Short mmCIF file of C-alpha atoms in Angstrom, two decimals:
data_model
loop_
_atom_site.label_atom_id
_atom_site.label_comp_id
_atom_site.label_asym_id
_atom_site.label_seq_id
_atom_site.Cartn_x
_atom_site.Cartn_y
_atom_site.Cartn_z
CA UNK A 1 102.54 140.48 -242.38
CA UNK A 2 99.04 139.15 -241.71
CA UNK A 3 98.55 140.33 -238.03
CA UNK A 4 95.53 142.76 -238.72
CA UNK A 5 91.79 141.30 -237.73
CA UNK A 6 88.37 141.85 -238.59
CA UNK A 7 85.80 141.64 -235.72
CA UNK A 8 82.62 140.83 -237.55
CA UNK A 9 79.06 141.26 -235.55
CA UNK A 10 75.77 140.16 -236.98
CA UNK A 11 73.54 141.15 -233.82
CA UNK A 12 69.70 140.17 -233.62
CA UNK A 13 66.67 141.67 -231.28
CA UNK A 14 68.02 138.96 -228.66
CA UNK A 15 71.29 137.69 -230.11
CA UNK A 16 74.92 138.63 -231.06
CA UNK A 17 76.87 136.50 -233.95
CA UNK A 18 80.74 137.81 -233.51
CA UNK A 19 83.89 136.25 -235.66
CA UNK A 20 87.68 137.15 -235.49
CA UNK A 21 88.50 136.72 -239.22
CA UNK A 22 92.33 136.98 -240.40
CA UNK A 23 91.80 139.35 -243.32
CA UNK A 24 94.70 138.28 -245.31
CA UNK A 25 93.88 133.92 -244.50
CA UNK A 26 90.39 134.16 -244.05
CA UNK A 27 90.74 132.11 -241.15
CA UNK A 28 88.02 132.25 -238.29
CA UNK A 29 90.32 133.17 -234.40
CA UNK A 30 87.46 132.95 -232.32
CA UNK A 31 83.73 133.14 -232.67
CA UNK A 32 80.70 133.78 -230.07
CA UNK A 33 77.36 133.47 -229.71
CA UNK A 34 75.44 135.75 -227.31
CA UNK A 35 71.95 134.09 -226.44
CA UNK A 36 68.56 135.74 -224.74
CA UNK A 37 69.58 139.41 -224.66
CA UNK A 38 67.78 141.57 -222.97
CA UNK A 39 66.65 138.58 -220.25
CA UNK A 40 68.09 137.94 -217.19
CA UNK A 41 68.83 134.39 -218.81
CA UNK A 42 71.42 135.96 -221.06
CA UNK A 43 74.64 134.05 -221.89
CA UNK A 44 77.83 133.71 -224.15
CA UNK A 45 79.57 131.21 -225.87
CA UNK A 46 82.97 131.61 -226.84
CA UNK A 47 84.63 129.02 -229.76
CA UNK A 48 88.33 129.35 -229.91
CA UNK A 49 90.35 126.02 -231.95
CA UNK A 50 87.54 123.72 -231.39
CA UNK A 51 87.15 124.72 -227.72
CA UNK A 52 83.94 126.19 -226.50
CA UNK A 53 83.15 128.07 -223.12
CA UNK A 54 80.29 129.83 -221.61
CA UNK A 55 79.42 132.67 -219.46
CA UNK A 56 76.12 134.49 -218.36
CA UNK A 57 75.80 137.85 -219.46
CA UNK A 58 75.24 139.25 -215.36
CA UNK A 59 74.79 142.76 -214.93
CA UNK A 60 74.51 144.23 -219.12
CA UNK A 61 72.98 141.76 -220.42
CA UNK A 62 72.44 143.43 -223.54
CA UNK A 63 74.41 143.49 -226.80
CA UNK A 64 76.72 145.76 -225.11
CA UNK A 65 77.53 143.66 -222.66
CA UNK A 66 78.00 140.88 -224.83
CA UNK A 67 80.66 142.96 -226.92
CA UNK A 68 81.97 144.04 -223.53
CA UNK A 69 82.47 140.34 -222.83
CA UNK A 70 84.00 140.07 -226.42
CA UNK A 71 86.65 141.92 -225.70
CA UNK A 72 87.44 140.29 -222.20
CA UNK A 73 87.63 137.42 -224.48
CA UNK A 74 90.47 138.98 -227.20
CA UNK A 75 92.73 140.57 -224.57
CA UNK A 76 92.42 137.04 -222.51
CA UNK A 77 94.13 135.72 -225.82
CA UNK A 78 96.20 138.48 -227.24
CA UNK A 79 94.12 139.66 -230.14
CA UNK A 80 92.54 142.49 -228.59
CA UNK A 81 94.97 144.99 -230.18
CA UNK A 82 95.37 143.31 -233.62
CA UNK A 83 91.42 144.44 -234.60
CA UNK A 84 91.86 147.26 -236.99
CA UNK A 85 88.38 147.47 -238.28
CA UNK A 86 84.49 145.88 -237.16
CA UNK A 87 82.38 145.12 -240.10
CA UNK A 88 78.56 144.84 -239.22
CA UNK A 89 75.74 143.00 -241.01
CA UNK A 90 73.40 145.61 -241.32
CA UNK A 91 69.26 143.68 -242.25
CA UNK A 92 67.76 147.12 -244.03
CA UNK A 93 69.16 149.74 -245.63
CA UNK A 94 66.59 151.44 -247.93
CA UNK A 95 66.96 152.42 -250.86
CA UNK A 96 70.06 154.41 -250.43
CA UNK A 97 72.59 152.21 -250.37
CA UNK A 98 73.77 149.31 -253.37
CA UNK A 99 76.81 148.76 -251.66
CA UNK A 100 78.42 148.40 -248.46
CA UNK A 101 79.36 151.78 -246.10
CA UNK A 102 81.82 153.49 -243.78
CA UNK A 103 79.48 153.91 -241.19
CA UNK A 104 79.56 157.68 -240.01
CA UNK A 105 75.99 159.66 -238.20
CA UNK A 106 74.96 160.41 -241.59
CA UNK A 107 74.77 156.57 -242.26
CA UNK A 108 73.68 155.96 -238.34
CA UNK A 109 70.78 158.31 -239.12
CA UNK A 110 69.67 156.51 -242.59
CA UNK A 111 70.02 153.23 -240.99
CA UNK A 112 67.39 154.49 -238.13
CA UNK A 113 65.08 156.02 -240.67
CA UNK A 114 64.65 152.27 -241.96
CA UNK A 115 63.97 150.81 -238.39
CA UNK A 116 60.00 150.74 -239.67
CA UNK A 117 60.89 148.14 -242.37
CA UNK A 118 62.85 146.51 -240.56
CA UNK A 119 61.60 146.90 -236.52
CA UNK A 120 63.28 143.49 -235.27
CA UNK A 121 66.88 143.56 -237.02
CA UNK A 122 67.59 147.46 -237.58
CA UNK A 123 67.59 148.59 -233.97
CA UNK A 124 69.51 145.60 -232.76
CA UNK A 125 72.13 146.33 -235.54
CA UNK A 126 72.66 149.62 -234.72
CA UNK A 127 72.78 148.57 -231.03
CA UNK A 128 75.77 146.65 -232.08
CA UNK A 129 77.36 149.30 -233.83
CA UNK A 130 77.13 151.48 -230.68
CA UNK A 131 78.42 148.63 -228.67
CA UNK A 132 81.23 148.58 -231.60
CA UNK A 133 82.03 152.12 -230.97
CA UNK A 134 81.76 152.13 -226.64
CA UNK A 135 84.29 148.93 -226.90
CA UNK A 136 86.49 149.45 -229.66
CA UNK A 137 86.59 153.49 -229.81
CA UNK A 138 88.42 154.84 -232.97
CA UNK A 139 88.11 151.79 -235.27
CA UNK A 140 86.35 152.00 -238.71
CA UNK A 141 82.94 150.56 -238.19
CA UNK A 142 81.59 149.29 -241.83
CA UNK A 143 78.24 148.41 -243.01
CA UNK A 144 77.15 145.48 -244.92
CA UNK A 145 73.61 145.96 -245.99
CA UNK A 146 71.67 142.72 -246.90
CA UNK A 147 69.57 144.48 -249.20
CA UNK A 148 72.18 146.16 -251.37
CA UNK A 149 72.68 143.18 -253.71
CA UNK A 150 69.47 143.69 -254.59
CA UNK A 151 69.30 147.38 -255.65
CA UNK A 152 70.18 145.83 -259.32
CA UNK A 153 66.50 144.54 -259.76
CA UNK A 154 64.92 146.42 -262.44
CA UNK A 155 61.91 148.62 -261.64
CA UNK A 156 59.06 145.60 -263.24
CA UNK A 157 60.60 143.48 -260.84
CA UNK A 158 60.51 145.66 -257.40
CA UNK A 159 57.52 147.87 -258.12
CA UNK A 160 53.95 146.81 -256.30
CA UNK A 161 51.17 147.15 -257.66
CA UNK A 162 50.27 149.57 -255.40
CA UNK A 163 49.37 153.62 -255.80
CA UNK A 164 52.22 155.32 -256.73
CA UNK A 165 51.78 158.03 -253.92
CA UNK A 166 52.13 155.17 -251.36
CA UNK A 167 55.50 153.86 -252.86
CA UNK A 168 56.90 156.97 -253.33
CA UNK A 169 55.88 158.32 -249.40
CA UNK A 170 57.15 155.49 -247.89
CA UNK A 171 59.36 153.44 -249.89
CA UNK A 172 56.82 151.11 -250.29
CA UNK A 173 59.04 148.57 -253.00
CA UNK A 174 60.29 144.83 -252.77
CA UNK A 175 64.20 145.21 -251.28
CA UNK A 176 64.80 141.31 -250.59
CA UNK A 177 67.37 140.21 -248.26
CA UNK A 178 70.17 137.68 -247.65
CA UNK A 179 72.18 139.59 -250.21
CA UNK A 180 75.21 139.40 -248.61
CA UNK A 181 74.87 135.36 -249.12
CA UNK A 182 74.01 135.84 -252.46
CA UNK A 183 77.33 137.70 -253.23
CA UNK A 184 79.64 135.08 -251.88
CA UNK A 185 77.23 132.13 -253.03
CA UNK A 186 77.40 133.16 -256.66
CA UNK A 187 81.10 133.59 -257.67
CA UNK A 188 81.71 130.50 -255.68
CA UNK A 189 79.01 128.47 -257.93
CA UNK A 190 80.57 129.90 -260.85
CA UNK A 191 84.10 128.68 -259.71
CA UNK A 192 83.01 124.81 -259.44
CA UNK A 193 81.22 125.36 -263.11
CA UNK A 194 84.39 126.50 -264.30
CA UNK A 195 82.39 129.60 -266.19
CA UNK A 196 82.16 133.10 -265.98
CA UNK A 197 79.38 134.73 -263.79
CA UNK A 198 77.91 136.61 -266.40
CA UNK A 199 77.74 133.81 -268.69
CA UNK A 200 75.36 132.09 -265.97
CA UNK A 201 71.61 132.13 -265.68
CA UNK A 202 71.29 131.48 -261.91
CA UNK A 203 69.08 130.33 -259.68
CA UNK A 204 70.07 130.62 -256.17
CA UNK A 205 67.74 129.19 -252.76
CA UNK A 206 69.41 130.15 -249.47
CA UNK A 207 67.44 127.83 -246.88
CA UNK A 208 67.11 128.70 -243.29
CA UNK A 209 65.33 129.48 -240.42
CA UNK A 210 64.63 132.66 -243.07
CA UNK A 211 64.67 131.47 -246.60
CA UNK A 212 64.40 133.11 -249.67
CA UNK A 213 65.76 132.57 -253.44
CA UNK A 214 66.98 134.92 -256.29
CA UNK A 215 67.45 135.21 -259.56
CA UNK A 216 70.69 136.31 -260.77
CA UNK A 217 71.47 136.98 -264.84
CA UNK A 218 74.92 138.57 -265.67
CA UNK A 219 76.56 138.33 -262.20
CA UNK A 220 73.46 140.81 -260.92
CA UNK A 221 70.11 140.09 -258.83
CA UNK A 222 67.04 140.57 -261.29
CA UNK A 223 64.28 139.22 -259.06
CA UNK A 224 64.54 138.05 -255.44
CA UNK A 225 61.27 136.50 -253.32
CA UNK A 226 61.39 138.74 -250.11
CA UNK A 227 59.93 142.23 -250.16
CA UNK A 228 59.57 144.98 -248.16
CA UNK A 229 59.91 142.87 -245.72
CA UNK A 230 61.49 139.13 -244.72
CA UNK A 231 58.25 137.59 -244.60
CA UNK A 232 57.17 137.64 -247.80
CA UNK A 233 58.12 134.42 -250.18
CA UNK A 234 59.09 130.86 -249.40
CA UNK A 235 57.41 129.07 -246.47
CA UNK A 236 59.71 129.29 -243.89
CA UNK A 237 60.71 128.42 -240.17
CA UNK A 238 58.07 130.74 -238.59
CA UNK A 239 57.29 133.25 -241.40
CA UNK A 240 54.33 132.29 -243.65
CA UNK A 241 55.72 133.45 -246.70
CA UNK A 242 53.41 134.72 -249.35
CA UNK A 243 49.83 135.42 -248.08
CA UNK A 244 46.34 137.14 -248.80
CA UNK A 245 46.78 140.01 -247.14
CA UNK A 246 43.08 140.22 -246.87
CA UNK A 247 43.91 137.46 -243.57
CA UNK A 248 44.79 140.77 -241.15
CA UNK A 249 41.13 142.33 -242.36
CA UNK A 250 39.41 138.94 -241.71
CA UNK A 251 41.42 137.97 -238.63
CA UNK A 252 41.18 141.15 -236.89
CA UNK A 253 37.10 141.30 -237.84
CA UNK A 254 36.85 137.37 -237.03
CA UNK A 255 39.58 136.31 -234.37
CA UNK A 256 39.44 139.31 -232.30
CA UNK A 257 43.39 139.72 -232.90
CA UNK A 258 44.70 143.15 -233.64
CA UNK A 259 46.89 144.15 -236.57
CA UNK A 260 50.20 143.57 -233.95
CA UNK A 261 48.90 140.20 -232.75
CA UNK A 262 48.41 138.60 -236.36
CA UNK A 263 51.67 140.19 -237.40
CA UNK A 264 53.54 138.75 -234.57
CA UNK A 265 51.24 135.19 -235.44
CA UNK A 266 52.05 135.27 -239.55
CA UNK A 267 56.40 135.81 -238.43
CA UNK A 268 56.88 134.12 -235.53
CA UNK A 269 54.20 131.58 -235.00
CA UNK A 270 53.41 130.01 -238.66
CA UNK A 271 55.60 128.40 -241.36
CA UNK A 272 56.71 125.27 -240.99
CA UNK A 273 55.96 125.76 -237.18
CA UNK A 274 52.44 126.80 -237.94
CA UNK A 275 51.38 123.83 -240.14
CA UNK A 276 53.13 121.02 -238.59
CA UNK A 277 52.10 122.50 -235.07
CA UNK A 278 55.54 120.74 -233.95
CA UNK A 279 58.36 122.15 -234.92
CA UNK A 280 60.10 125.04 -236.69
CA UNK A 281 63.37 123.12 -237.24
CA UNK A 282 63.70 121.00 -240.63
CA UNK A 283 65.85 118.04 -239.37
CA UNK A 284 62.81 117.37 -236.49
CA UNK A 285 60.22 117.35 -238.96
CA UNK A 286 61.90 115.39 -241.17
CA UNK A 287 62.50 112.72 -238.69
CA UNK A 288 58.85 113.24 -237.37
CA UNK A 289 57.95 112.87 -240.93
CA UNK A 290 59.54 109.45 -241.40
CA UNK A 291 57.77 108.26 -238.37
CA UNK A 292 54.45 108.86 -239.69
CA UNK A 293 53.48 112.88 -238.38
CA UNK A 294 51.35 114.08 -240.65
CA UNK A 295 51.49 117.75 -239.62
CA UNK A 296 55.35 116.96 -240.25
CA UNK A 297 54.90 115.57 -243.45
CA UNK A 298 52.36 118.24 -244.94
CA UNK A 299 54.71 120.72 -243.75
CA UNK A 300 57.46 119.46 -245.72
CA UNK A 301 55.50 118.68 -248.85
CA UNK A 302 54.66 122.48 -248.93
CA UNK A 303 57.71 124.47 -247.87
CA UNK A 304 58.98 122.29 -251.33
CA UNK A 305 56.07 122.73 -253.76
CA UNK A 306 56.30 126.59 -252.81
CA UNK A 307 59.96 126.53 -253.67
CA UNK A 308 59.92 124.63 -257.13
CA UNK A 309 57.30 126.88 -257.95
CA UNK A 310 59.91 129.74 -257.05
CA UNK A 311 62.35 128.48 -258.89
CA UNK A 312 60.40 127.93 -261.76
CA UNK A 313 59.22 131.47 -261.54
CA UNK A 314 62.70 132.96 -261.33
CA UNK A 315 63.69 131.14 -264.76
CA UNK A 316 61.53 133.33 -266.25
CA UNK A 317 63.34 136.32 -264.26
CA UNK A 318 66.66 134.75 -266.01
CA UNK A 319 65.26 134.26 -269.34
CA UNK A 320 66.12 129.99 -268.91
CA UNK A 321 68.36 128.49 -265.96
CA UNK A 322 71.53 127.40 -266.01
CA UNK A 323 72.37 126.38 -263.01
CA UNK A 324 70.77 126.07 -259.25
CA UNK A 325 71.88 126.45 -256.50
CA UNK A 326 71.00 125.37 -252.44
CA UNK A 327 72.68 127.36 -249.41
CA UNK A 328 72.04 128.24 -246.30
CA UNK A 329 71.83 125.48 -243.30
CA UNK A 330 68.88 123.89 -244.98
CA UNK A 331 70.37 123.71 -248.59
CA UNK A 332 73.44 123.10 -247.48
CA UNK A 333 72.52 119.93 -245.71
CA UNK A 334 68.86 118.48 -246.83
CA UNK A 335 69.37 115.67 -249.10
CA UNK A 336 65.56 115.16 -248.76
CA UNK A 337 64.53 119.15 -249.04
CA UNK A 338 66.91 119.22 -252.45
CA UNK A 339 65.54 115.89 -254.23
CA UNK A 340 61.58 116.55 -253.05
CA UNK A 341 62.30 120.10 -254.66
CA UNK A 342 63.99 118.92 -257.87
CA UNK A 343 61.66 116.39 -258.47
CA UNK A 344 59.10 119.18 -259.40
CA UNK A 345 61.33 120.74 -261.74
CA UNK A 346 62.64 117.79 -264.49
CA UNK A 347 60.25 119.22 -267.05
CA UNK A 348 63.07 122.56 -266.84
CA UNK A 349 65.92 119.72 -267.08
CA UNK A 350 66.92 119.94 -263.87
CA UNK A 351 67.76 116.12 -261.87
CA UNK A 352 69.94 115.00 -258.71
CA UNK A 353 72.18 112.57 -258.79
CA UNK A 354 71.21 110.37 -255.59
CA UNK A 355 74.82 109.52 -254.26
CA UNK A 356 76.24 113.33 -255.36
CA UNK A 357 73.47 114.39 -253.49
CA UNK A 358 73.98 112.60 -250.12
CA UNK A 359 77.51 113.43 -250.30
CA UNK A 360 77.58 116.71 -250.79
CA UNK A 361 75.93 117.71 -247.34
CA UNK A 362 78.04 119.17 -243.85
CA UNK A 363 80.56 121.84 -245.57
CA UNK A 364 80.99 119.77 -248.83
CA UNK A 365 80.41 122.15 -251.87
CA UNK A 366 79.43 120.80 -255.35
CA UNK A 367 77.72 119.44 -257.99
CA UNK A 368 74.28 117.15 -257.42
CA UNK A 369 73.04 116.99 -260.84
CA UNK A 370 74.11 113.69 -262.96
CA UNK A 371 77.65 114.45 -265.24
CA UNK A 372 76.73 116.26 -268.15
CA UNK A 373 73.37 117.46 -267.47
CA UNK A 374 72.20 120.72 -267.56
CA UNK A 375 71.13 122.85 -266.11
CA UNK A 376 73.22 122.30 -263.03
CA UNK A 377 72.20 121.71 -259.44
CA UNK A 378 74.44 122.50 -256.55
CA UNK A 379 75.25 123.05 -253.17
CA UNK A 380 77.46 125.31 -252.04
CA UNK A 381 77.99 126.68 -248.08
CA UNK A 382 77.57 129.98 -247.79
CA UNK A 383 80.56 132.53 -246.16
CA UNK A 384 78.22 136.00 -244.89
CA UNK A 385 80.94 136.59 -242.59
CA UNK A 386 83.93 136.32 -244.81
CA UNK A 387 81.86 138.65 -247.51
CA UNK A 388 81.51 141.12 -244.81
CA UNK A 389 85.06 140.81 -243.31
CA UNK A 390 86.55 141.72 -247.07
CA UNK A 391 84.31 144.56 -247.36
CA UNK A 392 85.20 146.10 -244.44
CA UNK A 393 88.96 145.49 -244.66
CA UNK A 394 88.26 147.61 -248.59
CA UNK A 395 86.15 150.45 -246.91
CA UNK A 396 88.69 150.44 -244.14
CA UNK A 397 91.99 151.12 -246.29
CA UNK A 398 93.63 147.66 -246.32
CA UNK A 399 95.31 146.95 -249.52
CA UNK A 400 94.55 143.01 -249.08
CA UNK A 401 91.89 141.51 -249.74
CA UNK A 402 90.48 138.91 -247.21
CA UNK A 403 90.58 135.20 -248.34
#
């Protein structure tokens, strides 16, 4: 009988992503969105069969609240009691863990331990994991770590060139993120090829707000473009991707900025934000683009050069390239981002079929590259939630499996 839930949370510094999965279906219940956390502008949005409402977060506004409001929500529609386990997308967790967790105080305490590489997403994570507890007291708690996928990279491909005393006293290695992606993205590509996994050389870009792409050679990561932290890598919506990092010497001797002030200018201020001094969101600048901006345009024309040249880099992580593959809300739905990017890359084989490619946009998974070519191109929606919702209902003792 499939009457047991999964609550999944994916909480940010000022946000809270929840879902009501059916582990057996897969089916999303109900979703939310908490928005401004922490502000007295705080609200939620609850999505229930194509229905949304909203409420402001008065009085906690704080992820608490929000999960407090979350389960107002359930017991208003009877599903309050079928939640038998929360799974929570956890940003960092070190170098401990290479898979996902029954979260306990010896994992609270790791996950705290890693709040300095990851100050923005760790603490709010764990916030919702206390919330998780306070609201829902008894139920497993699981944790899905975005940086376990990566543990697989071998050492020539995590290790900076840095003194060894450094990386050993502080961890100091690339981790990469938006594993949990990267695990549902890749079995899914090899379904539509019709291979095995293993027998894949893959090349896989998850586009966002936060981008980043990995190389993946028998069904494991082997090279990934964030580091220690998310900024390093692909141009991105605010993030600069890869930099000198002689810029914090220069700007704090130059620009009168502290270390904290250009950090806070090279992750939240720069990107595609920073060099098209319009917009961090791809669909406005590519509209702005067609109209003739030119900080639009030369914004575009290098989040994509910086990409090919990613993917042409991770080929050599693979040892060739089978197949690529766009995800994420940007991959998923750029026709434009996709055939800028592959354009760069036909000397490696790769080419987009034009009509494939405008089809295949808005939840339609598949192949973009002309029939019979290879390697293959892509696009396939990504599922974080429905990853994490089928580890937790593993970790918490179901016998199912979700989806």
């Amino acid at each position: 009988m499939s009457n047991q839930l999964i609550l999944v949370l994916n909480c940010g510094s000022s946000s809270l992503k929840g879902a009501v999965i059916d582990r057996k279906s897969g089916k999303v219940l109900l979703s939310c969105l908490g928005e401004r956390l922490g502000t007295p502008e705080a609200i939620i949005t609850f999505s229930k069969d194509g229905k949304k409402c909203q409420a402001p977060l008065a009085g906690r506004n704080c992820h608490a609240g929000a999960v407090g409001m979350l389960l107002k929500e359930l017991e208003k529609h009877g599903l309050h009691d079928r939640i038998k386990a929360i799974g929570h997308r956890i940003a960092h967790g070190g170098e401990k863990y290479n898979e996902s967790v029954l979260i306990d105080q010896a994992v609270m305490d790791e996950l705290k331990a890693c709040i300095p590489l990851a100050p923005l997403h760790n603490p709010a994570n764990i916030n919702g994991i206390l919330a998780a507890q306070e609201h829902f007291p008894g139920l497993p708690n699981v944790g899905v770590m975005d940086t376990s996928f990566h543990q697989t990279m071998p050492e020539r491909a995590y290790t900076y060139a840095v003194p060894r005393e450094l990386r050993k006293k502080y961890a100091f290695r690339r981790y990469g993120f938006h594993g949990t992606s990267m695990r549902y993205v890749a079995p899914e590509a090899a379904r539509i090829l019709g291979k095995p996994l293993e027998d894949i050389r893959m090349i896989i870009a998850h586009l966002g707000n936060g981008a980043s792409i990995t190389a993946i050679k028998n069904g494991k990561s082997v090279d990934t473009s964030m580091g220690f932290t998310p900024i390093e890598g692909l141009v991105m919506g605010t993030r600069c991707g890869d930099i000198d990092p002689g810029v914090y010497s220069y700007l704090t001797s130059h620009a009168g900025l502290d270390v904290a002030q250009v950090d806070e200018m090279l992750n939240k201020k720069s990107g595609l934000l920073g060099i098209s001094e319009l917009s961090n969101d791809c669909r406005s600048l590519e509209i702005a683009a067609d109209e003739g901006h030119e900080g639009a345009r030369l914004a575009l024309e290098v989040m994509t050069y910086r990409l090919a040249k990613y993917i042409a880099s991770m080929a050599v992580a693979c040892g060739g390239v089978d197949a690529l593959v766009f995800t994420g809300g940007i991959g998923e739905n750029s026709r434009n981002i996709r055939a800028k990017t592959v354009s760069y890359l036909d000397f490696l084989g790769l080419h987009i079929d034009t009509k494939a490619n405008m089809e295949k946009r808005y939840g339609n998974s598949g192949i973009i590259s002309p029939t019979g070519s290879s390697p293959a191109v892509l696009v396939v929606p990504t599922n974080e939630e429905l990853m994490i919702a089928h580890d937790t209902a593993q970790l918490a003792g179901f016998l199912e499996e979700v989806g």
